[in-house]
Coordinates of C-alpha atoms in Angstrom, one line a residue:
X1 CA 0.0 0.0 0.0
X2 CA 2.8 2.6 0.7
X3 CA 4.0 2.2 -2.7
X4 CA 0.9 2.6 -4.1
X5 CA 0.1 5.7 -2.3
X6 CA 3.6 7.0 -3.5
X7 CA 2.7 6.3 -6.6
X8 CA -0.4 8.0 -6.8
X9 CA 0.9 11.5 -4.9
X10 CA 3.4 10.8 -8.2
X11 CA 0.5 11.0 -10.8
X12 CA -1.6 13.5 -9.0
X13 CA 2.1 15.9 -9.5
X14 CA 2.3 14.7 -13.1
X15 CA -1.4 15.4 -13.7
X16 CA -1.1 18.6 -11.7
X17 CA 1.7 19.9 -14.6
X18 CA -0.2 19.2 -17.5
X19 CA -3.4 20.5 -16.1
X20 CA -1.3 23.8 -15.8
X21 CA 0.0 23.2 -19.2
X22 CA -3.2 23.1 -20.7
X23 CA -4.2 26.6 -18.7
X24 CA -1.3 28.1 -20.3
X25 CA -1.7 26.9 -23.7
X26 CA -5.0 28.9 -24.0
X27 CA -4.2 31.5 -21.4
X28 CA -0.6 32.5 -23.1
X29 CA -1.2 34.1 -26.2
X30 CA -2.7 37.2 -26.8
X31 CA -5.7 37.0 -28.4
X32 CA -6.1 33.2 -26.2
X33 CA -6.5 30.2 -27.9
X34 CA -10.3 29.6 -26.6
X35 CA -12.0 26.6 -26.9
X36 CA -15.6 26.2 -26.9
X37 CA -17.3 27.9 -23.6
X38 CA -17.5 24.7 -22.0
X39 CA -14.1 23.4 -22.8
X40 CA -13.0 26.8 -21.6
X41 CA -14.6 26.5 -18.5
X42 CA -12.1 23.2 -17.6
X43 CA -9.0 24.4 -18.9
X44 CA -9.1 28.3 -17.4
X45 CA -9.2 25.8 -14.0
X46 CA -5.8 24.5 -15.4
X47 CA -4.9 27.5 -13.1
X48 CA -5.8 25.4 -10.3
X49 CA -3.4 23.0 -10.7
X50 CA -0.8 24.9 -8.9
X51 CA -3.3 24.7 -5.4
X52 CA -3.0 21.0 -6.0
X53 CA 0.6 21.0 -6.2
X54 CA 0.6 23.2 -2.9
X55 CA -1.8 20.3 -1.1
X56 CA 0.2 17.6 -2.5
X57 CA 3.6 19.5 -0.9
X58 CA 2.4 19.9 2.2
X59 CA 1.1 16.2 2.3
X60 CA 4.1 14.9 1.0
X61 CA 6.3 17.2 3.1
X62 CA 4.8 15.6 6.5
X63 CA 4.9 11.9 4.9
X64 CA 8.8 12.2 4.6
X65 CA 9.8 14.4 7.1
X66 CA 10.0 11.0 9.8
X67 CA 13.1 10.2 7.3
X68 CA 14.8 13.5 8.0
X69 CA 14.3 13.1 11.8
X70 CA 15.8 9.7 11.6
X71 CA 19.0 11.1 9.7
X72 CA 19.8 12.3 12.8
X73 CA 20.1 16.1 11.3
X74 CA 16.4 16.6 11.0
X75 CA 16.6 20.4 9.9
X76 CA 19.9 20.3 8.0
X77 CA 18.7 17.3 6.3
X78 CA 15.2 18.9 5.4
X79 CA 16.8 22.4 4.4
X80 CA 19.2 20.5 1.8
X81 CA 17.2 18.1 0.5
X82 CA 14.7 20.8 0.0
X83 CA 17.3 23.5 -1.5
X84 CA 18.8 20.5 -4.1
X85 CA 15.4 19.4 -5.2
X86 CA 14.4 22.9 -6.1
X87 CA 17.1 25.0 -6.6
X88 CA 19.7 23.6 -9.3
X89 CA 17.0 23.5 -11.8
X90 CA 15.6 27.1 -10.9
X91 CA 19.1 28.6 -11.2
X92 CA 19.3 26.7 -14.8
X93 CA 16.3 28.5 -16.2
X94 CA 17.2 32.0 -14.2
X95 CA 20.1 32.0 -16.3
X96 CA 18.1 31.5 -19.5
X97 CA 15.7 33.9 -18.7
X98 CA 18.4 36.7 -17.5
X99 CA 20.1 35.4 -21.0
X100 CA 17.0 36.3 -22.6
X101 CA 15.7 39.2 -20.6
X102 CA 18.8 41.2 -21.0
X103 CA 19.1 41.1 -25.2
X104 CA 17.8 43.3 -27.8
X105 CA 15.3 46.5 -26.2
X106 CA 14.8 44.7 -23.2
X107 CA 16.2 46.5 -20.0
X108 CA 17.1 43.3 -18.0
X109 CA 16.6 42.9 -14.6
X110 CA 18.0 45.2 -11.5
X111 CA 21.1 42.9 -9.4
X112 CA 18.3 43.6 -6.3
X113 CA 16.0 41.9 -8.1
X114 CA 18.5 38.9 -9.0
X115 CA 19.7 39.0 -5.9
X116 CA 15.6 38.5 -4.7
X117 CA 15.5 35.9 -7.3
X118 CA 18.6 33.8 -6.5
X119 CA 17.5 33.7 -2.1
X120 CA 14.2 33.3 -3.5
X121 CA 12.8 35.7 -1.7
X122 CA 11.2 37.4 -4.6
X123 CA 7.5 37.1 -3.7
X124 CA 8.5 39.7 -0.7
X125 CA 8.8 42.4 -3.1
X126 CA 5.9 44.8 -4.3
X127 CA 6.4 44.0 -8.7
X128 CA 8.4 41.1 -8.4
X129 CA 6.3 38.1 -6.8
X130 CA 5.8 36.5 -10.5
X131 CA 9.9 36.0 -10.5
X132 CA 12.0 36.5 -13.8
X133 CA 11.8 33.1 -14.3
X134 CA 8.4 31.9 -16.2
X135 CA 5.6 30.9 -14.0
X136 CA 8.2 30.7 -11.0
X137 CA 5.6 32.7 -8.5
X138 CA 4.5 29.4 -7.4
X139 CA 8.4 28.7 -6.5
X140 CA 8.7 31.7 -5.0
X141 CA 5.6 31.0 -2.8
X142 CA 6.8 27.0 -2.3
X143 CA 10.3 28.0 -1.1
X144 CA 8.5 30.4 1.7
X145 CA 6.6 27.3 2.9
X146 CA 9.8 25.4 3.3
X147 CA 11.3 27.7 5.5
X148 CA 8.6 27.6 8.0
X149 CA 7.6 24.1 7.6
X150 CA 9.7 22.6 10.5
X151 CA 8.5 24.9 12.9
X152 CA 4.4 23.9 11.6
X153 CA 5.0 20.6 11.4
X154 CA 6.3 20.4 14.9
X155 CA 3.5 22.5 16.1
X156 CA 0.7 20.6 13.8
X157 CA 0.3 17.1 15.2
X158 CA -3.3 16.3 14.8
X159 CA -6.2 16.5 12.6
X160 CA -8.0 19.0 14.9
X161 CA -5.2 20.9 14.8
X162 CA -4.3 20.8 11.2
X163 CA -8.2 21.9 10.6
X164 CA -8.1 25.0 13.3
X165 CA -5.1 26.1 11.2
X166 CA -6.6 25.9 7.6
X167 CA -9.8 27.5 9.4
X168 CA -8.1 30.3 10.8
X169 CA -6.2 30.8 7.3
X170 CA -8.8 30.6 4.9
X171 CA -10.9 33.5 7.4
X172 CA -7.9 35.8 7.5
X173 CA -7.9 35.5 3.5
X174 CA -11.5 36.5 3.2
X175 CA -11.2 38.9 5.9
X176 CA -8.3 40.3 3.9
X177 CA -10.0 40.1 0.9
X178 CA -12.6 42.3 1.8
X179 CA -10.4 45.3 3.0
X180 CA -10.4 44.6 7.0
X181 CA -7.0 44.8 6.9
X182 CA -6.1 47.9 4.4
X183 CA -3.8 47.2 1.3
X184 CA -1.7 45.5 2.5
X185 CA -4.5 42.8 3.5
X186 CA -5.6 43.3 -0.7
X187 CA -2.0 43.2 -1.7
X188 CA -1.7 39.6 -0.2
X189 CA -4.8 38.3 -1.1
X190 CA -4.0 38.8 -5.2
X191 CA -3.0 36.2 -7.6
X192 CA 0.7 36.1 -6.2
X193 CA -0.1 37.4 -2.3
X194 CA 1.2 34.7 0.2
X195 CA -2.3 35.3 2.2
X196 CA -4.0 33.5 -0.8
X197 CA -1.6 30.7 -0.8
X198 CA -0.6 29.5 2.6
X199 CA -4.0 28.4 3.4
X200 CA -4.1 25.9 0.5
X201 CA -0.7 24.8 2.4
X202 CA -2.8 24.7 5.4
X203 CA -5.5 22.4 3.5
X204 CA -2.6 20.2 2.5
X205 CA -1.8 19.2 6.5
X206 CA -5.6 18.6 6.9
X207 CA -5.4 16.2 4.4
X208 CA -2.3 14.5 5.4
X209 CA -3.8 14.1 8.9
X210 CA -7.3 12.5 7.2
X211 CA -4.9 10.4 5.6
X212 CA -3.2 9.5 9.2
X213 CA -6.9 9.0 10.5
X214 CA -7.7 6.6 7.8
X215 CA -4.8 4.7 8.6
X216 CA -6.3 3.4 11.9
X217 CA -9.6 2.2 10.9
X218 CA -10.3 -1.1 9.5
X219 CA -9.3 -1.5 5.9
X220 CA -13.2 -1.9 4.8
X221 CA -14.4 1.1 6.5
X222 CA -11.4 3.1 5.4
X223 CA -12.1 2.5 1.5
X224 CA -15.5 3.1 2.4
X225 CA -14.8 6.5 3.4
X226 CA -12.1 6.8 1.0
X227 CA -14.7 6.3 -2.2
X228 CA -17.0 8.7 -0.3
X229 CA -14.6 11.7 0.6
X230 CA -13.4 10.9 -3.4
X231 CA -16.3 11.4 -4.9
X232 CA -17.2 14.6 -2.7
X233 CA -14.1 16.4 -3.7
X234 CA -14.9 15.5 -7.4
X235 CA -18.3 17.0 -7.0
X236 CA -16.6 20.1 -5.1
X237 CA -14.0 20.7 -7.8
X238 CA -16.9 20.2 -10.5
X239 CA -19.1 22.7 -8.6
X240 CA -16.4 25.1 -8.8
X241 CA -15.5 25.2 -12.0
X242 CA -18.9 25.5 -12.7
X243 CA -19.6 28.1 -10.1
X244 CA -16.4 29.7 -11.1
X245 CA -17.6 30.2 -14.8
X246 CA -20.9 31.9 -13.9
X247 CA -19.1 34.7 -12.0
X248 CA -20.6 33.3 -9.0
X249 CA -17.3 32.9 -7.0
X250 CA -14.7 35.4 -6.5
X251 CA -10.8 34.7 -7.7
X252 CA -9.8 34.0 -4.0
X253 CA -13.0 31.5 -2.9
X254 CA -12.7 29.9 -6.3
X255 CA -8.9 29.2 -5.4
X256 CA -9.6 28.1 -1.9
X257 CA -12.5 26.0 -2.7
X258 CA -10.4 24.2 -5.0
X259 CA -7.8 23.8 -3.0
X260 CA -10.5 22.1 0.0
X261 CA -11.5 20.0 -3.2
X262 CA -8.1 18.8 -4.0
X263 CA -7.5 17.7 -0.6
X264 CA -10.7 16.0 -0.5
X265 CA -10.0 14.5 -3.3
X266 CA -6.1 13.2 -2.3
X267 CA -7.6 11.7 0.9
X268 CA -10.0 9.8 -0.9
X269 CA -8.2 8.7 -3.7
X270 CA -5.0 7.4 -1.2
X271 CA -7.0 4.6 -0.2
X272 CA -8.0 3.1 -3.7
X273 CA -7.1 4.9 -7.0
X274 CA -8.1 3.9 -10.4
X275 CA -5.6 2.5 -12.9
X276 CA -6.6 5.3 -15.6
X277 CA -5.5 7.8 -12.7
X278 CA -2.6 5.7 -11.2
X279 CA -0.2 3.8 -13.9
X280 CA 3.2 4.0 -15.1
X281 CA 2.7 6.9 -17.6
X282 CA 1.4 9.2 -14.6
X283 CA 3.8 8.4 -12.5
X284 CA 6.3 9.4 -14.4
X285 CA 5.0 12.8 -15.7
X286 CA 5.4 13.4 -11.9
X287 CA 8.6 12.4 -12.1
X288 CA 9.7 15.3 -14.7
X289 CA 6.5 17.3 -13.1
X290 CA 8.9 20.1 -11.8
X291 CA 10.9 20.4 -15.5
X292 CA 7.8 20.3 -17.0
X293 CA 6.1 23.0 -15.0
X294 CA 9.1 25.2 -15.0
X295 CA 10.2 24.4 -19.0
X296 CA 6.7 24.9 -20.5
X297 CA 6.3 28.3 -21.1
X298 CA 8.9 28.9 -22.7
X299 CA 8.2 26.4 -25.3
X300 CA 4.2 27.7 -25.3
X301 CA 6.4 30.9 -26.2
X302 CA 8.2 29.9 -29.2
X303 CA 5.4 28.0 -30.6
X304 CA 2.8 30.5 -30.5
X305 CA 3.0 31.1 -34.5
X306 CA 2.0 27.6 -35.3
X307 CA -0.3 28.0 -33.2
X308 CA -1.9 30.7 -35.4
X309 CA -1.1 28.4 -38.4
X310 CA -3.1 26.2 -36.8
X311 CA -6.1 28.1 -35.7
X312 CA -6.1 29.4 -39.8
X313 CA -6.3 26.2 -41.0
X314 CA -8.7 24.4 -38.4
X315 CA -12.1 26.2 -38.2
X316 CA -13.9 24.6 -35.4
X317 CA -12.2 26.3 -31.5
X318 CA -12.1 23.4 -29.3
X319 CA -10.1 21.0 -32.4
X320 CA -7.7 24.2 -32.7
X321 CA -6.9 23.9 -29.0
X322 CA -6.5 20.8 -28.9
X323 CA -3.8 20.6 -31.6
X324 CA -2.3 23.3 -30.1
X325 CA -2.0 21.4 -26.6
X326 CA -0.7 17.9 -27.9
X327 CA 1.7 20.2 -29.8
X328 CA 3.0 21.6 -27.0
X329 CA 3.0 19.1 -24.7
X330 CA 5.3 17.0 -27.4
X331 CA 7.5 19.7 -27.4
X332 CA 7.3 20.4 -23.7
X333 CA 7.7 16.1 -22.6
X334 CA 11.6 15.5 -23.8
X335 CA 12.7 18.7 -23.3
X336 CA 11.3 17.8 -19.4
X337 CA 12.9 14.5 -19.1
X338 CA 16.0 15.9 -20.7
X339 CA 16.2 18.6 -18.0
X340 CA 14.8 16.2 -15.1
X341 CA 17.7 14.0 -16.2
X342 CA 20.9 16.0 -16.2
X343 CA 20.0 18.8 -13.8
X344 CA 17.2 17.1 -11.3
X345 CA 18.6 13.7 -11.2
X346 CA 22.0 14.4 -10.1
X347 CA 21.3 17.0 -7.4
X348 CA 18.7 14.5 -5.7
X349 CA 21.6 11.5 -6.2
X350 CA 23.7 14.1 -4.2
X351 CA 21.4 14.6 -1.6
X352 CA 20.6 11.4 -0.8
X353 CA 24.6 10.5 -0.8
X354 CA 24.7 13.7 1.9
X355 CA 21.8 12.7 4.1
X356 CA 21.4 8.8 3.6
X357 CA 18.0 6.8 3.7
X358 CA 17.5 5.6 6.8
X359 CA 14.0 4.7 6.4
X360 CA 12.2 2.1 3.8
X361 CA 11.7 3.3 0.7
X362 CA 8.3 3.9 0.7
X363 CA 8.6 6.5 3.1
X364 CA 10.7 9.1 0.7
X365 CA 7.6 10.9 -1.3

């Protein structure tokens, strides 16, 4: 069973990429590459696929951090394995992107704001929480977590707890939202803020603490709840999206919700996931899920003039979109694993020669 649950925090990461793939692919160019309205509707919540990363990290943070404790280092062990997972290939496509920012008319970037990009502390600064690098904002936001994790997971030990947390994060952000707490409170409530963010984090320990629960009830009654609280946060995500599309739901509770849905969703499905969700191919998109998040715009960039080919030449939206996804996604897969495989691989070899397993397997998400 640990495997399998391994395996399917994998292929919710790999599905969580190309979800935000997808998002970008319309979302990118300018006019969008629009679908029909209800195709629309599901890919402009490809956005959402960065919450579900955010759940799945907090999950997967508490899952391994007993392997770090038993390293006998717990924080320095965390801290690097954290910082070589994340930062070799960051600094790879920051030098692209400073590369590319700094030819032709373009002013480049200020050595504050490299400087802000290279401690990722970015997201700190008024105009720069969206990072030089592509799509990095969700980096910049991850990183933040990291550094506090520790101290929250220490602090965080039960399911009551975890949900008093996420309760008390998720009214701050609507109290926020509405303008209880000035600018400031509006400033960290937009699409980069950290006020909008850290309770999805938040969400992410309630459902690794469901998932604790779950573990000490009998297996029958634990799949029975698992296909229930599965099918709830598919009908919570769907209501979203739905809601969402209406103009029924503001920008922040659409996030949130989703983010309540995905954890749902996670608890559920970690106690008996369908093959179509949970197979080889998933699992390894979420092995190259990090390359492929981080490499993708770029090559939604460079191919947005076939794209206009394409829309010319294929009348009918949603068939134009679609060509235009599998397109990139071709593009965007080998390029992934090439990057995953020379930059990734090596720095989480080195980690793991730094701060050896002491634990089974299994328990390394």
């Amino acid at each position: 069973m640990a495997k399998q649950r391994l395996a399917f925090l994998d292929a919710l990461r790999g599905l969580a990429a190309v979800y935000v793939v997808l998002y970008h692919v319309m979302a990118m160019p300018a006019p969008q590459v629009r679908p029909d309205a209800w195709l629309a509707a599901l890919v402009a919540a490809g956005a959402t696929g960065v919450a579900l990363f955010f759940v799945i990290s907090a999950f997967s943070l508490c899952y391994t951090m007993p392997r770090h404790r038993a390293s006998g280092h717990p924080l320095a062990s965390f801290y690097v394995h954290r910082l070589l997972r994340i930062a070799p290939l960051f600094y790879a496509w920051l030098a692209f992107s400073l590369w590319r920012d700094g030819r032709g008319a373009h002013a480049g970037h200020a050595w504050q704001e490299v400087l802000a990009n290279l401690t990722f502390t970015f997201n700190l600064f008024d105009g720069w929480q969206e990072g030089i690098v592509w799509a990095s904002w969700a980096i910049g936001v991850e990183m933040l977590f990291y550094a506090v994790f520790p101290l929250v997971f220490a602090c965080v030990r039960t399911l009551g707890q975890a949900l008093g947390v996420a309760v008390l994060g998720v009214a701050a952000a609507w109290m926020a939202a509405a303008g209880l707490f000035g600018d400031i409170g509006l400033a960290l409530t937009g699409p980069f803020g950290l006020l909008r963010h850290l309770p999805v984090f938040a969400i992410g320990l309630c459902a690794y603490h469901g998932y604790r629960w779950l573990a000490t009830q009998a297996p029958a009654a634990a799949q029975r709840t698992g296909t229930l609280s599965a099918f709830v946060g598919a009908a919570l995500l769907l209501g979203c999206i739905v809601l969402s599309a209406r103009g029924a739901l503001t920008p922040l509770s659409f996030w949130l919700g989703c983010g309540i849905a995905y954890a749902v969703l996670l608890v559920g499905l970690s106690q008996r996931a369908p093959r179509w969700l949970v197979n080889r191919g998933t699992a390894w998109l979420g092995t190259i899920s990090y390359s492929l998040y981080l490499g993708h715009p770029v090559v939604t960039a460079v191919l947005m003039p076939v794209f206009r080919r394409l829309q010319a030449h294929i009348a009918q939206p949603s068939l134009a979109y679609l060509a235009c996804a599998v397109l990139t996604l071709a593009a965007t897969l080998p390029l992934a694993w090439l990057t995953y495989r020379f930059v990734e691989a090596p720095a989480i070899a080195w980690s793991r020669r730094l701060f050896p397993r002491t634990l089974p397997a299994a328990q390394t998400a």
